[in-house]
């Protein structure tokens, strides 16, 4: 007689992200008193990078948005300077992925404007953009940057057109896009690219999901599913799958998964609830985690995506009583790897005029760097120039490690190089006094560094390399761009030397105190 094993026990799927939890920032660490826009557009209204947080605000007359330091905490000054060059309400903002000081905005005034943020933030109202893109005939609803090519921007508006812009041109006002895609018969609701931007997916108010080649504008595939009305779409990295969020035939909120090569029938449809708010999907290709945040909800669901059935695995849910109007997402290079943070939201809470940072954390006992949580990820260097991509070249992102010590402490110089010397030359032509100002600042910085250098000669002898450059082999700057880079490197060196001097002063005082204590503790006869 043979005894068969019992098969009633459920099969659990092991995952390192099963116990990921959301940790909201304390009230003191939030951005308080922010007049968040009351627009009903289904956008995120917020954009974040490792240096700045930008949020669209409510204002009378024209459109504006705030740019705050990402390290700002507490109450925001109601009179804080804003970026306010639009004549209509701002509907969408996006940071340039390769330049933390460059942001684009789309507005109801039918224009897209690209702004240069000063290195120390917006200290006075900014009204003159670096570039102005004029081509749409109705309000601009969405903008997206190319994920791997430098200075390529996509925009779509209520004229049903998707336009591609090349910012590498001398004109400040650009009226002719390099490509106009006209396949849509209604308003485009969302856009998403694959890893190398060889594919563009869109959802439209006509209920269709379209997959096209962005450079040529050719329509590759089209989905028209009667049981799923899609509102947002994501291409899931290189998994050759698309994910859409929307509503079912019975107006239940629903997610659907599609095969990239066959959009006739979805691979999977899953109903979530009966709420009416739009579901915003966020995907992390490094961890294969999907986050779903509903507009007007307080909760965030998260899943793990696999390439095999059943494809989507529910992990858990973060719950809060504060409803979100939009969500900003920090790029991976801005996360705190020491606390095992794998994702960070910036949650817009309109009812309290609050922006609340929310960290998604993998619980680990070890405080050391976790290699398995942080594979090589997309960095801040572009893989292509605009002309290279337009000529037909596709490349994946330039990867970087998140391991502490492997990153350059001050990436301003690298990002300035990414924008190109020609851009900086054109900027100096549009602002003639900039070159003289930078030269004076550079000379003042040199004077300060000489004063600090008298006290730190021995430190320089031990550390001849500063910010990746040999100080003994520095050549005189020849262009405005080089002057600017020298200035920022010099300021960083001055700051480092001053910190070192302060530490030495503290150490000297400690030693003097120890000597005094030793003398006082010894008997008088032994002295």
mmCIF file of C-alpha atoms in Angstrom, residues 13 48 74 139 147 188 232 235 286 313 321 334 366 385 445 465:
data_model
loop_
_atom_site.group_PDB
_atom_site.id
_atom_site.type_symbol
_atom_site.label_atom_id
_atom_site.label_comp_id
_atom_site.label_asym_id
_atom_site.label_seq_id
_atom_site.Cartn_x
_atom_site.Cartn_y
_atom_site.Cartn_z
ATOM 1 C CA UNK A 13 6.032 32.074 -3.679
ATOM 2 C CA UNK A 48 11.399 65.214 -8.170
ATOM 3 C CA UNK A 74 8.690 72.271 7.386
ATOM 4 C CA UNK A 139 -3.499 73.256 -24.338
ATOM 5 C CA UNK A 147 14.954 58.227 -21.536
ATOM 6 C CA UNK A 188 -3.845 61.333 -25.475
ATOM 7 C CA UNK A 232 -2.715 54.944 -18.275
ATOM 8 C CA UNK A 235 5.905 49.534 -21.014
ATOM 9 C CA UNK A 286 15.368 47.006 -11.208
ATOM 10 C CA UNK A 313 1.866 38.722 -7.812
ATOM 11 C CA UNK A 321 -6.171 58.208 5.762
ATOM 12 C CA UNK A 334 18.438 59.742 -5.083
ATOM 13 C CA UNK A 366 22.273 44.328 8.207
ATOM 14 C CA UNK A 385 23.031 62.968 -28.453
ATOM 15 C CA UNK A 445 36.853 81.725 -5.227
ATOM 16 C CA UNK A 465 43.212 64.656 -6.683
#
